[in-house]
Short mmCIF file of C-alpha atoms and ligand atoms in Angstrom, two decimals:
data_model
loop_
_atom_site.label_atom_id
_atom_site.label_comp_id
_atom_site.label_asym_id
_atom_site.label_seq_id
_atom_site.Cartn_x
_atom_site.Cartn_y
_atom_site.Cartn_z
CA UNK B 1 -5.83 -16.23 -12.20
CA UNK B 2 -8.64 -18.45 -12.45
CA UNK B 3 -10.70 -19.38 -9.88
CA UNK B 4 -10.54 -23.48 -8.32
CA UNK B 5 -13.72 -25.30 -8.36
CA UNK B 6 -11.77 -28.28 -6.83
CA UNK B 7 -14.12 -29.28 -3.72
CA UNK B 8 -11.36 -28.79 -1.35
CA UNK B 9 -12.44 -28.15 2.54
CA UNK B 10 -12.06 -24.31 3.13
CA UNK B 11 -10.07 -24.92 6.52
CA UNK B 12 -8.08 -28.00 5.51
CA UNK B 13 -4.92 -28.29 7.36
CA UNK B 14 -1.45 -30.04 7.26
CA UNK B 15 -0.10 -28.73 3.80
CA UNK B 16 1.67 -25.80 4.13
CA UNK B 17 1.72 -25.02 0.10
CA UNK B 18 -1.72 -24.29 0.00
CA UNK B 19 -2.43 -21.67 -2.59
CA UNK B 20 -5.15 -19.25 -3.17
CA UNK B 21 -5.36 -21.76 -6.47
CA UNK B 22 -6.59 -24.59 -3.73
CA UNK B 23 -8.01 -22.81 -1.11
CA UNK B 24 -11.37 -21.04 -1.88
CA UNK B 25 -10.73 -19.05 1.82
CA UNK B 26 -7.51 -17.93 0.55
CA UNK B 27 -9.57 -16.62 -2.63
CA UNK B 28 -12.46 -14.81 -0.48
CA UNK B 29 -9.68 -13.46 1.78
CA UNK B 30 -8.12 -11.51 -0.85
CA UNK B 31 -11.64 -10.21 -2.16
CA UNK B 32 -11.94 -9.16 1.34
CA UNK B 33 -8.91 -7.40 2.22
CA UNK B 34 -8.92 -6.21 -1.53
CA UNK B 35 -11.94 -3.78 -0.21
CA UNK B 36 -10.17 -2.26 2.81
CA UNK B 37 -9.62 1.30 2.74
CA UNK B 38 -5.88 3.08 3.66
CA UNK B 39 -7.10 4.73 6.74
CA UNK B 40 -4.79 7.63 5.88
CA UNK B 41 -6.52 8.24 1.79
CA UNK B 42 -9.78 6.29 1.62
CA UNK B 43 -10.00 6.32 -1.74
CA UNK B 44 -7.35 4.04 -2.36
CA UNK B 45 -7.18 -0.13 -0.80
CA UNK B 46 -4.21 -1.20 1.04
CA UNK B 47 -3.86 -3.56 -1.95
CA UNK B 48 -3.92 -1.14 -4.27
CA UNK B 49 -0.97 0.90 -2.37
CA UNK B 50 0.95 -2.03 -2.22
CA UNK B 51 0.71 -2.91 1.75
CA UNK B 52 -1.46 -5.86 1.76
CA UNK B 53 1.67 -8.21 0.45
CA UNK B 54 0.40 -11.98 0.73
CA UNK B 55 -2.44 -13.71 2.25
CA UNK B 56 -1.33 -17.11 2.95
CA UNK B 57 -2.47 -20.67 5.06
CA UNK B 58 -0.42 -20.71 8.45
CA UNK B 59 0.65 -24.49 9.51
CA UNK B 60 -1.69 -24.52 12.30
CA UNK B 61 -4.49 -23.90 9.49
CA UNK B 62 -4.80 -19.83 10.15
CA UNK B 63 -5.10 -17.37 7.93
CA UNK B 64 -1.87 -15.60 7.75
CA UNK B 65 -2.31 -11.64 6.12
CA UNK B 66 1.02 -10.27 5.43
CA UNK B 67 1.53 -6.49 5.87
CA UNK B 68 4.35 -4.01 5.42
CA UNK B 69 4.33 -0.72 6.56
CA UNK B 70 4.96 2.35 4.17
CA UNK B 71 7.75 3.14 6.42
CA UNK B 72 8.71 2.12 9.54
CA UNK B 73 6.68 3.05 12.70
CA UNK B 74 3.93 4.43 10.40
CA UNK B 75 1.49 5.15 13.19
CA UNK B 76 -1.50 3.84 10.73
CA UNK B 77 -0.54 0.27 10.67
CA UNK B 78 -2.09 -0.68 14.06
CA UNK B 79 -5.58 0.54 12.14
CA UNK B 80 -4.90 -1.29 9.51
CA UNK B 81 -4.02 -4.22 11.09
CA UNK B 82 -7.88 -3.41 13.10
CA UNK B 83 -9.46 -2.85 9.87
CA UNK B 84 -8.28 -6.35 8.34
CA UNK B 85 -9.42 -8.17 11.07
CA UNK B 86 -12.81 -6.58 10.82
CA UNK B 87 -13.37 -7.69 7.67
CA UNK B 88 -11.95 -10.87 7.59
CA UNK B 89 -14.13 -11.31 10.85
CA UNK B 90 -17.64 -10.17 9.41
CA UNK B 91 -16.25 -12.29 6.43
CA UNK B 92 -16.38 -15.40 9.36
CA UNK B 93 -12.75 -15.96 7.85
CA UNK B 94 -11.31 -16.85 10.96
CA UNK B 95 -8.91 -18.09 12.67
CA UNK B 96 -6.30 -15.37 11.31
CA UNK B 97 -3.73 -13.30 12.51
CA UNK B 98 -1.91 -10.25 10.75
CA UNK B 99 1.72 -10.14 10.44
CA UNK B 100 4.10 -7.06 9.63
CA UNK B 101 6.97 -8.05 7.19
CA UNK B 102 9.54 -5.03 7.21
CA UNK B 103 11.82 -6.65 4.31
CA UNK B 104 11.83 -6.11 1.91
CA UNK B 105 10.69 -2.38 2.22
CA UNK B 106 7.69 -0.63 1.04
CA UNK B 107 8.20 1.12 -2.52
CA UNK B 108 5.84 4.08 -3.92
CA UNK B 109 6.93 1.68 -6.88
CA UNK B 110 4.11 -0.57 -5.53
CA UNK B 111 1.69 1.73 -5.55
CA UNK B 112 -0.68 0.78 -8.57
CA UNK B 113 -1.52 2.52 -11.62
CA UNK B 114 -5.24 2.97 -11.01
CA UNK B 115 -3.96 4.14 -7.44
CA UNK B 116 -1.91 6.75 -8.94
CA UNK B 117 -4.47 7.93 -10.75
CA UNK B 118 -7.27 7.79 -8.06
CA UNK B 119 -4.55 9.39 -5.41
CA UNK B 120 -4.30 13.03 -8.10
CA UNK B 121 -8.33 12.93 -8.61
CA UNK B 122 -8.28 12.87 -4.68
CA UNK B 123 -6.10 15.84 -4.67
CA UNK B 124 -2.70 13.99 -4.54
CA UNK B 125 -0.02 14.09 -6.59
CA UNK B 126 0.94 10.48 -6.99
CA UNK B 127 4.89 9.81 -6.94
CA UNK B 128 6.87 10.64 -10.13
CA UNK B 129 9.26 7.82 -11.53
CA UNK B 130 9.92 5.39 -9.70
CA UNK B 131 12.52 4.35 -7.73
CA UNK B 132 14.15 2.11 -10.20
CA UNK B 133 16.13 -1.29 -9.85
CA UNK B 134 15.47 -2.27 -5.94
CA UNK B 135 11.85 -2.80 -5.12
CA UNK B 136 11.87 -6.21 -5.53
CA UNK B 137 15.18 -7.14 -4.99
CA UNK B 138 16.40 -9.11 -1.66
CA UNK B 139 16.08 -7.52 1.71
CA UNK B 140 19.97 -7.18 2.35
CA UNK B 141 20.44 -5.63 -1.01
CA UNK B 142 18.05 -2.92 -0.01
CA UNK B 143 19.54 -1.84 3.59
CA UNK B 144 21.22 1.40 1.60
CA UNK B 145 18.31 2.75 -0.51
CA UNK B 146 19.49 5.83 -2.72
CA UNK B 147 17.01 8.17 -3.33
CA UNK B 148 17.14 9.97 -6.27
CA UNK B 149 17.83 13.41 -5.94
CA UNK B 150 17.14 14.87 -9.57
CA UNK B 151 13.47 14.45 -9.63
CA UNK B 152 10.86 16.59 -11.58
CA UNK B 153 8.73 18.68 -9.13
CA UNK B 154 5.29 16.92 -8.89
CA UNK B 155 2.56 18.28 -11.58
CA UNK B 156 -0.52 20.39 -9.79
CA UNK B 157 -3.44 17.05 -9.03
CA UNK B 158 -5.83 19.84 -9.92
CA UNK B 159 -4.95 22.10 -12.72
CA UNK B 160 -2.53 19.71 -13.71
CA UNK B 161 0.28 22.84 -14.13
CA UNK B 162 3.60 21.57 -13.68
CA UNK B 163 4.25 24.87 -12.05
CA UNK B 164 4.63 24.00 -8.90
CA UNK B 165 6.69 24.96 -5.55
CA UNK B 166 7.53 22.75 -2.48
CA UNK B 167 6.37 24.82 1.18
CA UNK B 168 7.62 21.88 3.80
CA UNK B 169 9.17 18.57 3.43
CA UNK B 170 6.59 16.56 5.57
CA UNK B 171 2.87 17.29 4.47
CA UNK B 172 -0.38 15.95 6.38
CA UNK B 173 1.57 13.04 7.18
CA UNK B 174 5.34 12.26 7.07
CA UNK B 175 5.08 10.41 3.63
CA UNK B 176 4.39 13.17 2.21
CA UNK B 177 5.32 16.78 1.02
CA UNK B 178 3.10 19.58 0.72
CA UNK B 179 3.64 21.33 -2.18
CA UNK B 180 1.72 24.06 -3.89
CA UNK B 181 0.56 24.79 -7.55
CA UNK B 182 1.92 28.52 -9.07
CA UNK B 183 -0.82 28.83 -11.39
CA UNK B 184 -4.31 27.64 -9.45
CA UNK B 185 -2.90 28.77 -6.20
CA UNK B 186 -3.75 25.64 -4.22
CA UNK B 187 -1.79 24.13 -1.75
CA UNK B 188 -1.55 20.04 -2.13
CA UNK B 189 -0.05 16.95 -0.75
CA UNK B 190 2.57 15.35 -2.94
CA UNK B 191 2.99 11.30 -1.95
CA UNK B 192 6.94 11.43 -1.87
CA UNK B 193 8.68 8.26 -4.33
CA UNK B 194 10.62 6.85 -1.98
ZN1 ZN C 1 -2.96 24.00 -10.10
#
């Protein structure tokens, strides 16, 4: 995308199509947010991991930051709802508010590439495959998810040994599955595809 130099006013108000295109805040906003942390695994953004959806010009001229939880009642979202205003605050991008979209649902398929890969240097094995046709499809076609039930056991973030056994379902948080690797020994946190 390339950046507007159209001298538009950064808190214009009244059209309701405003686009990051035509909005410089809408532009800093997502440079922002881009930089905030998953309070849960620092080491990846809640961009990144696919939960910062849309920042977007309310009619009343707000910013409006569109959220959606990795699954529902995920206890992290009020922090991350904290964390975005913080920097959207000590950006002086304000007036905003945060809202949580649960439709359609989260996806490990939205977690990025670079994610993946920063998730297994951080110790976690990043979801395998994905979860196929669905992730982007409308929210009533995706009130029955399947989840696949054939999937290769997660490869060892570490040693990289695909030798690998599950020990519990929910790891150090319910998205996850703690797993650990036959060869190295080590015990590790495998982000379930889901
Ligand atoms: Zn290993």
């Amino acid at each position: 995308m390339t950046t507007s130099t159209a001298a538009q006013p950064a808190y214009s108000t009244g059209t309701a199509a405003t686009t990051a295109a035509t909005d410089p805040a809408l532009t800093r906003a997502w440079s922002v947010l881009e930089a905030v942390p998953d309070p849960e695994i620092p080491v990846v953004s809640i961009r990144e991991l696919g939960i910062l959806r849309d920042v977007r010009r309310a009619a009343d001229g707000a910013l409006e930051v569109v959220i959606t939880p990795t699954y529902s009642g995920c206890p992290a979202m009020s922090q991350i709802a904290e964390d975005i205003g913080r920097a959207l605050e000590a950006a002086q991008l304000t007036p905003y508010r945060v809202a949580t979209v649960l439709a359609p649902a989260w996806t490990t398929d939205w977690i990025t590439a670079a994610a993946r890969e920063k998730l297994r240097v951080y110790g976690i094995a990043p979801p395998t495959g994905t979860c196929g046709a669905g992730a982007h499809a409308a929210p009533q076609e995706k009130v029955l998810r399947f989840v696949p039930r054939a999937l290769p056991a997660p490869s060892c973030p570490r040693c990289g040994s695909a030798h690998t056994e599950r020990l519990a379902q929910f790891g150090s948080t319910a998205c996850k599955a703690l797993y650990r690797c036959l060869d190295c020994r080590e015990p590790f946190d495998y982000f379930k595809p889901y």
